[in-house]
């Protein structure tokens, strides 16, 4: 069952070497919690830019997934760092929102920024109609 649930061929091959389900789960844990995995996830988060061919929601889901993966690997990303990285990842059309949040002098939570970005995206969609 474990093998069938893994779509990535290379990953499937790596865990098929194990004889038991427990061994497969341990192999997965080793792969996903290795120091190189932490470095990879950190680099991916720090270089994250929203892909304009995808929806803002999809981009935010990817961003939050990276934060969750790092948390699972015992790497904490502070709220302040999440806010800064999220603002930095926004496309140009969000420049005004980015500046308002960055320079207003308040500490915002990641949830607040996500909400503001999604609201602004709705405004953009209404204007285009």
mmCIF file with all atom_site columns, C-alpha atoms in Angstrom:
data_model
loop_
_atom_site.group_PDB
_atom_site.id
_atom_site.type_symbol
_atom_site.label_atom_id
_atom_site.label_alt_id
_atom_site.label_comp_id
_atom_site.label_asym_id
_atom_site.label_entity_id
_atom_site.label_seq_id
_atom_site.pdbx_PDB_ins_code
_atom_site.Cartn_x
_atom_site.Cartn_y
_atom_site.Cartn_z
_atom_site.occupancy
_atom_site.B_iso_or_equiv
_atom_site.pdbx_formal_charge
_atom_site.auth_seq_id
_atom_site.auth_comp_id
_atom_site.auth_asym_id
_atom_site.auth_atom_id
_atom_site.pdbx_PDB_model_num
ATOM 1   C CA . UNK A 1 1   ? 0.000   0.000  0.000   1.00 0.00 ? 1   UNK A CA 1
ATOM 2   C CA . UNK A 1 2   ? 2.834   2.414  0.837   1.00 0.00 ? 2   UNK A CA 1
ATOM 3   C CA . UNK A 1 3   ? 4.511   1.812  -2.512  1.00 0.00 ? 3   UNK A CA 1
ATOM 4   C CA . UNK A 1 4   ? 1.293   2.396  -4.459  1.00 0.00 ? 4   UNK A CA 1
ATOM 5   C CA . UNK A 1 5   ? 0.738   5.748  -2.762  1.00 0.00 ? 5   UNK A CA 1
ATOM 6   C CA . UNK A 1 6   ? 4.106   7.132  -3.913  1.00 0.00 ? 6   UNK A CA 1
ATOM 7   C CA . UNK A 1 7   ? 3.991   8.656  -7.387  1.00 0.00 ? 7   UNK A CA 1
ATOM 8   C CA . UNK A 1 8   ? 7.677   9.610  -7.677  1.00 0.00 ? 8   UNK A CA 1
ATOM 9   C CA . UNK A 1 9   ? 9.481   6.685  -9.374  1.00 0.00 ? 9   UNK A CA 1
ATOM 10  C CA . UNK A 1 10  ? 12.892  7.429  -7.874  1.00 0.00 ? 10  UNK A CA 1
ATOM 11  C CA . UNK A 1 11  ? 11.454  7.649  -4.387  1.00 0.00 ? 11  UNK A CA 1
ATOM 12  C CA . UNK A 1 12  ? 9.493   4.443  -4.899  1.00 0.00 ? 12  UNK A CA 1
ATOM 13  C CA . UNK A 1 13  ? 12.680  2.625  -5.941  1.00 0.00 ? 13  UNK A CA 1
ATOM 14  C CA . UNK A 1 14  ? 14.499  3.869  -2.842  1.00 0.00 ? 14  UNK A CA 1
ATOM 15  C CA . UNK A 1 15  ? 11.902  2.541  -0.431  1.00 0.00 ? 15  UNK A CA 1
ATOM 16  C CA . UNK A 1 16  ? 11.274  -0.732 -2.293  1.00 0.00 ? 16  UNK A CA 1
ATOM 17  C CA . UNK A 1 17  ? 14.679  -1.883 -1.046  1.00 0.00 ? 17  UNK A CA 1
ATOM 18  C CA . UNK A 1 18  ? 13.097  -2.269 2.387   1.00 0.00 ? 18  UNK A CA 1
ATOM 19  C CA . UNK A 1 19  ? 11.422  -5.555 3.326   1.00 0.00 ? 19  UNK A CA 1
ATOM 20  C CA . UNK A 1 20  ? 8.833   -4.273 5.791   1.00 0.00 ? 20  UNK A CA 1
ATOM 21  C CA . UNK A 1 21  ? 6.353   -1.420 5.987   1.00 0.00 ? 21  UNK A CA 1
ATOM 22  C CA . UNK A 1 22  ? 8.189   -0.130 9.062   1.00 0.00 ? 22  UNK A CA 1
ATOM 23  C CA . UNK A 1 23  ? 11.445  -0.160 7.103   1.00 0.00 ? 23  UNK A CA 1
ATOM 24  C CA . UNK A 1 24  ? 9.792   1.753  4.263   1.00 0.00 ? 24  UNK A CA 1
ATOM 25  C CA . UNK A 1 25  ? 8.472   4.381  6.656   1.00 0.00 ? 25  UNK A CA 1
ATOM 26  C CA . UNK A 1 26  ? 11.913  4.736  8.246   1.00 0.00 ? 26  UNK A CA 1
ATOM 27  C CA . UNK A 1 27  ? 13.469  5.148  4.789   1.00 0.00 ? 27  UNK A CA 1
ATOM 28  C CA . UNK A 1 28  ? 10.962  7.879  3.977   1.00 0.00 ? 28  UNK A CA 1
ATOM 29  C CA . UNK A 1 29  ? 11.715  9.607  7.262   1.00 0.00 ? 29  UNK A CA 1
ATOM 30  C CA . UNK A 1 30  ? 15.467  9.468  6.571   1.00 0.00 ? 30  UNK A CA 1
ATOM 31  C CA . UNK A 1 31  ? 14.943  10.948 3.113   1.00 0.00 ? 31  UNK A CA 1
ATOM 32  C CA . UNK A 1 32  ? 12.630  13.740 4.232   1.00 0.00 ? 32  UNK A CA 1
ATOM 33  C CA . UNK A 1 33  ? 14.466  14.750 7.395   1.00 0.00 ? 33  UNK A CA 1
ATOM 34  C CA . UNK A 1 34  ? 18.058  14.669 6.161   1.00 0.00 ? 34  UNK A CA 1
ATOM 35  C CA . UNK A 1 35  ? 20.257  17.779 6.543   1.00 0.00 ? 35  UNK A CA 1
ATOM 36  C CA . UNK A 1 36  ? 20.425  18.162 2.760   1.00 0.00 ? 36  UNK A CA 1
ATOM 37  C CA . UNK A 1 37  ? 16.613  18.165 2.607   1.00 0.00 ? 37  UNK A CA 1
ATOM 38  C CA . UNK A 1 38  ? 16.526  20.981 5.175   1.00 0.00 ? 38  UNK A CA 1
ATOM 39  C CA . UNK A 1 39  ? 19.007  23.001 3.128   1.00 0.00 ? 39  UNK A CA 1
ATOM 40  C CA . UNK A 1 40  ? 17.024  22.357 -0.056  1.00 0.00 ? 40  UNK A CA 1
ATOM 41  C CA . UNK A 1 41  ? 13.737  23.440 1.549   1.00 0.00 ? 41  UNK A CA 1
ATOM 42  C CA . UNK A 1 42  ? 15.337  26.534 3.071   1.00 0.00 ? 42  UNK A CA 1
ATOM 43  C CA . UNK A 1 43  ? 16.793  27.556 -0.288  1.00 0.00 ? 43  UNK A CA 1
ATOM 44  C CA . UNK A 1 44  ? 13.493  26.924 -2.026  1.00 0.00 ? 44  UNK A CA 1
ATOM 45  C CA . UNK A 1 45  ? 11.608  29.045 0.520   1.00 0.00 ? 45  UNK A CA 1
ATOM 46  C CA . UNK A 1 46  ? 14.124  31.887 0.447   1.00 0.00 ? 46  UNK A CA 1
ATOM 47  C CA . UNK A 1 47  ? 14.068  31.973 -3.356  1.00 0.00 ? 47  UNK A CA 1
ATOM 48  C CA . UNK A 1 48  ? 10.308  31.548 -3.681  1.00 0.00 ? 48  UNK A CA 1
ATOM 49  C CA . UNK A 1 49  ? 8.618   33.783 -6.261  1.00 0.00 ? 49  UNK A CA 1
ATOM 50  C CA . UNK A 1 50  ? 4.981   33.573 -7.221  1.00 0.00 ? 50  UNK A CA 1
ATOM 51  C CA . UNK A 1 51  ? 4.445   32.035 -10.626 1.00 0.00 ? 51  UNK A CA 1
ATOM 52  C CA . UNK A 1 52  ? 2.034   34.323 -12.490 1.00 0.00 ? 52  UNK A CA 1
ATOM 53  C CA . UNK A 1 53  ? 0.761   31.453 -14.637 1.00 0.00 ? 53  UNK A CA 1
ATOM 54  C CA . UNK A 1 54  ? -0.723  29.919 -11.478 1.00 0.00 ? 54  UNK A CA 1
ATOM 55  C CA . UNK A 1 55  ? -3.408  31.341 -9.222  1.00 0.00 ? 55  UNK A CA 1
ATOM 56  C CA . UNK A 1 56  ? -2.422  33.335 -6.160  1.00 0.00 ? 56  UNK A CA 1
ATOM 57  C CA . UNK A 1 57  ? -4.064  30.658 -4.006  1.00 0.00 ? 57  UNK A CA 1
ATOM 58  C CA . UNK A 1 58  ? -1.922  27.925 -5.575  1.00 0.00 ? 58  UNK A CA 1
ATOM 59  C CA . UNK A 1 59  ? 1.203   29.997 -5.000  1.00 0.00 ? 59  UNK A CA 1
ATOM 60  C CA . UNK A 1 60  ? 0.258   30.649 -1.377  1.00 0.00 ? 60  UNK A CA 1
ATOM 61  C CA . UNK A 1 61  ? -0.443  26.935 -0.880  1.00 0.00 ? 61  UNK A CA 1
ATOM 62  C CA . UNK A 1 62  ? 3.035   26.135 -2.212  1.00 0.00 ? 62  UNK A CA 1
ATOM 63  C CA . UNK A 1 63  ? 4.608   28.756 0.071   1.00 0.00 ? 63  UNK A CA 1
ATOM 64  C CA . UNK A 1 64  ? 2.754   27.448 3.119   1.00 0.00 ? 64  UNK A CA 1
ATOM 65  C CA . UNK A 1 65  ? 3.682   23.896 2.152   1.00 0.00 ? 65  UNK A CA 1
ATOM 66  C CA . UNK A 1 66  ? 7.359   24.832 2.213   1.00 0.00 ? 66  UNK A CA 1
ATOM 67  C CA . UNK A 1 67  ? 6.938   26.406 5.661   1.00 0.00 ? 67  UNK A CA 1
ATOM 68  C CA . UNK A 1 68  ? 5.145   23.246 6.872   1.00 0.00 ? 68  UNK A CA 1
ATOM 69  C CA . UNK A 1 69  ? 7.835   20.974 5.423   1.00 0.00 ? 69  UNK A CA 1
ATOM 70  C CA . UNK A 1 70  ? 10.508  22.985 7.207   1.00 0.00 ? 70  UNK A CA 1
ATOM 71  C CA . UNK A 1 71  ? 8.535   22.823 10.447  1.00 0.00 ? 71  UNK A CA 1
ATOM 72  C CA . UNK A 1 72  ? 8.256   19.036 10.061  1.00 0.00 ? 72  UNK A CA 1
ATOM 73  C CA . UNK A 1 73  ? 12.054  19.012 9.727   1.00 0.00 ? 73  UNK A CA 1
ATOM 74  C CA . UNK A 1 74  ? 12.423  21.004 12.981  1.00 0.00 ? 74  UNK A CA 1
ATOM 75  C CA . UNK A 1 75  ? 13.306  24.244 11.190  1.00 0.00 ? 75  UNK A CA 1
ATOM 76  C CA . UNK A 1 76  ? 11.182  27.116 12.426  1.00 0.00 ? 76  UNK A CA 1
ATOM 77  C CA . UNK A 1 77  ? 10.374  30.077 10.218  1.00 0.00 ? 77  UNK A CA 1
ATOM 78  C CA . UNK A 1 78  ? 9.271   33.051 12.323  1.00 0.00 ? 78  UNK A CA 1
ATOM 79  C CA . UNK A 1 79  ? 6.090   34.939 11.486  1.00 0.00 ? 79  UNK A CA 1
ATOM 80  C CA . UNK A 1 80  ? 8.159   38.015 10.660  1.00 0.00 ? 80  UNK A CA 1
ATOM 81  C CA . UNK A 1 81  ? 10.333  36.042 8.247   1.00 0.00 ? 81  UNK A CA 1
ATOM 82  C CA . UNK A 1 82  ? 7.260   34.459 6.621   1.00 0.00 ? 82  UNK A CA 1
ATOM 83  C CA . UNK A 1 83  ? 5.716   37.901 6.107   1.00 0.00 ? 83  UNK A CA 1
ATOM 84  C CA . UNK A 1 84  ? 8.898   39.281 4.542   1.00 0.00 ? 84  UNK A CA 1
ATOM 85  C CA . UNK A 1 85  ? 9.378   36.258 2.274   1.00 0.00 ? 85  UNK A CA 1
ATOM 86  C CA . UNK A 1 86  ? 5.736   36.301 1.211   1.00 0.00 ? 86  UNK A CA 1
ATOM 87  C CA . UNK A 1 87  ? 5.852   40.026 0.419   1.00 0.00 ? 87  UNK A CA 1
ATOM 88  C CA . UNK A 1 88  ? 9.084   39.544 -1.513  1.00 0.00 ? 88  UNK A CA 1
ATOM 89  C CA . UNK A 1 89  ? 7.497   36.758 -3.566  1.00 0.00 ? 89  UNK A CA 1
ATOM 90  C CA . UNK A 1 90  ? 4.591   38.880 -4.828  1.00 0.00 ? 90  UNK A CA 1
ATOM 91  C CA . UNK A 1 91  ? 4.367   39.881 -8.501  1.00 0.00 ? 91  UNK A CA 1
ATOM 92  C CA . UNK A 1 92  ? 4.727   43.550 -9.491  1.00 0.00 ? 92  UNK A CA 1
ATOM 93  C CA . UNK A 1 93  ? 0.992   44.184 -9.555  1.00 0.00 ? 93  UNK A CA 1
ATOM 94  C CA . UNK A 1 94  ? 1.068   43.901 -5.740  1.00 0.00 ? 94  UNK A CA 1
ATOM 95  C CA . UNK A 1 95  ? 3.716   46.639 -5.314  1.00 0.00 ? 95  UNK A CA 1
ATOM 96  C CA . UNK A 1 96  ? 1.343   49.065 -3.583  1.00 0.00 ? 96  UNK A CA 1
ATOM 97  C CA . UNK A 1 97  ? 0.062   46.437 -1.147  1.00 0.00 ? 97  UNK A CA 1
ATOM 98  C CA . UNK A 1 98  ? 3.628   45.314 -0.459  1.00 0.00 ? 98  UNK A CA 1
ATOM 99  C CA . UNK A 1 99  ? 4.705   48.874 0.343   1.00 0.00 ? 99  UNK A CA 1
ATOM 100 C CA . UNK A 1 100 ? 1.714   49.559 2.593   1.00 0.00 ? 100 UNK A CA 1
ATOM 101 C CA . UNK A 1 101 ? 2.325   46.420 4.642   1.00 0.00 ? 101 UNK A CA 1
ATOM 102 C CA . UNK A 1 102 ? 6.082   46.857 4.743   1.00 0.00 ? 102 UNK A CA 1
ATOM 103 C CA . UNK A 1 103 ? 6.153   50.515 5.803   1.00 0.00 ? 103 UNK A CA 1
ATOM 104 C CA . UNK A 1 104 ? 3.071   51.013 7.975   1.00 0.00 ? 104 UNK A CA 1
ATOM 105 C CA . UNK A 1 105 ? 4.982   50.270 11.183  1.00 0.00 ? 105 UNK A CA 1
ATOM 106 C CA . UNK A 1 106 ? 2.857   47.373 12.418  1.00 0.00 ? 106 UNK A CA 1
ATOM 107 C CA . UNK A 1 107 ? 3.806   43.742 12.811  1.00 0.00 ? 107 UNK A CA 1
ATOM 108 C CA . UNK A 1 108 ? 1.499   41.657 10.657  1.00 0.00 ? 108 UNK A CA 1
ATOM 109 C CA . UNK A 1 109 ? 0.943   37.919 10.853  1.00 0.00 ? 109 UNK A CA 1
ATOM 110 C CA . UNK A 1 110 ? 1.334   35.644 7.836   1.00 0.00 ? 110 UNK A CA 1
ATOM 111 C CA . UNK A 1 111 ? -2.435  34.997 7.950   1.00 0.00 ? 111 UNK A CA 1
ATOM 112 C CA . UNK A 1 112 ? -3.147  38.725 7.737   1.00 0.00 ? 112 UNK A CA 1
ATOM 113 C CA . UNK A 1 113 ? -0.833  39.119 4.729   1.00 0.00 ? 113 UNK A CA 1
ATOM 114 C CA . UNK A 1 114 ? -2.366  36.103 2.986   1.00 0.00 ? 114 UNK A CA 1
ATOM 115 C CA . UNK A 1 115 ? -5.834  37.550 3.562   1.00 0.00 ? 115 UNK A CA 1
ATOM 116 C CA . UNK A 1 116 ? -4.743  40.956 2.224   1.00 0.00 ? 116 UNK A CA 1
ATOM 117 C CA . UNK A 1 117 ? -3.178  39.374 -0.868  1.00 0.00 ? 117 UNK A CA 1
ATOM 118 C CA . UNK A 1 118 ? -6.280  37.299 -1.614  1.00 0.00 ? 118 UNK A CA 1
ATOM 119 C CA . UNK A 1 119 ? -8.523  40.352 -1.142  1.00 0.00 ? 119 UNK A CA 1
ATOM 120 C CA . UNK A 1 120 ? -6.335  42.403 -3.479  1.00 0.00 ? 120 UNK A CA 1
ATOM 121 C CA . UNK A 1 121 ? -6.433  39.590 -6.040  1.00 0.00 ? 121 UNK A CA 1
ATOM 122 C CA . UNK A 1 122 ? -10.252 39.725 -5.944  1.00 0.00 ? 122 UNK A CA 1
ATOM 123 C CA . UNK A 1 123 ? -10.083 43.474 -6.603  1.00 0.00 ? 123 UNK A CA 1
ATOM 124 C CA . UNK A 1 124 ? -7.813  42.878 -9.598  1.00 0.00 ? 124 UNK A CA 1
ATOM 125 C CA . UNK A 1 125 ? -10.213 40.244 -10.937 1.00 0.00 ? 125 UNK A CA 1
ATOM 126 C CA . UNK A 1 126 ? -13.209 42.622 -10.617 1.00 0.00 ? 126 UNK A CA 1
ATOM 127 C CA . UNK A 1 127 ? -11.372 45.397 -12.465 1.00 0.00 ? 127 UNK A CA 1
ATOM 128 C CA . UNK A 1 128 ? -10.518 43.072 -15.348 1.00 0.00 ? 128 UNK A CA 1
ATOM 129 C CA . UNK A 1 129 ? -14.169 42.183 -15.947 1.00 0.00 ? 129 UNK A CA 1
#
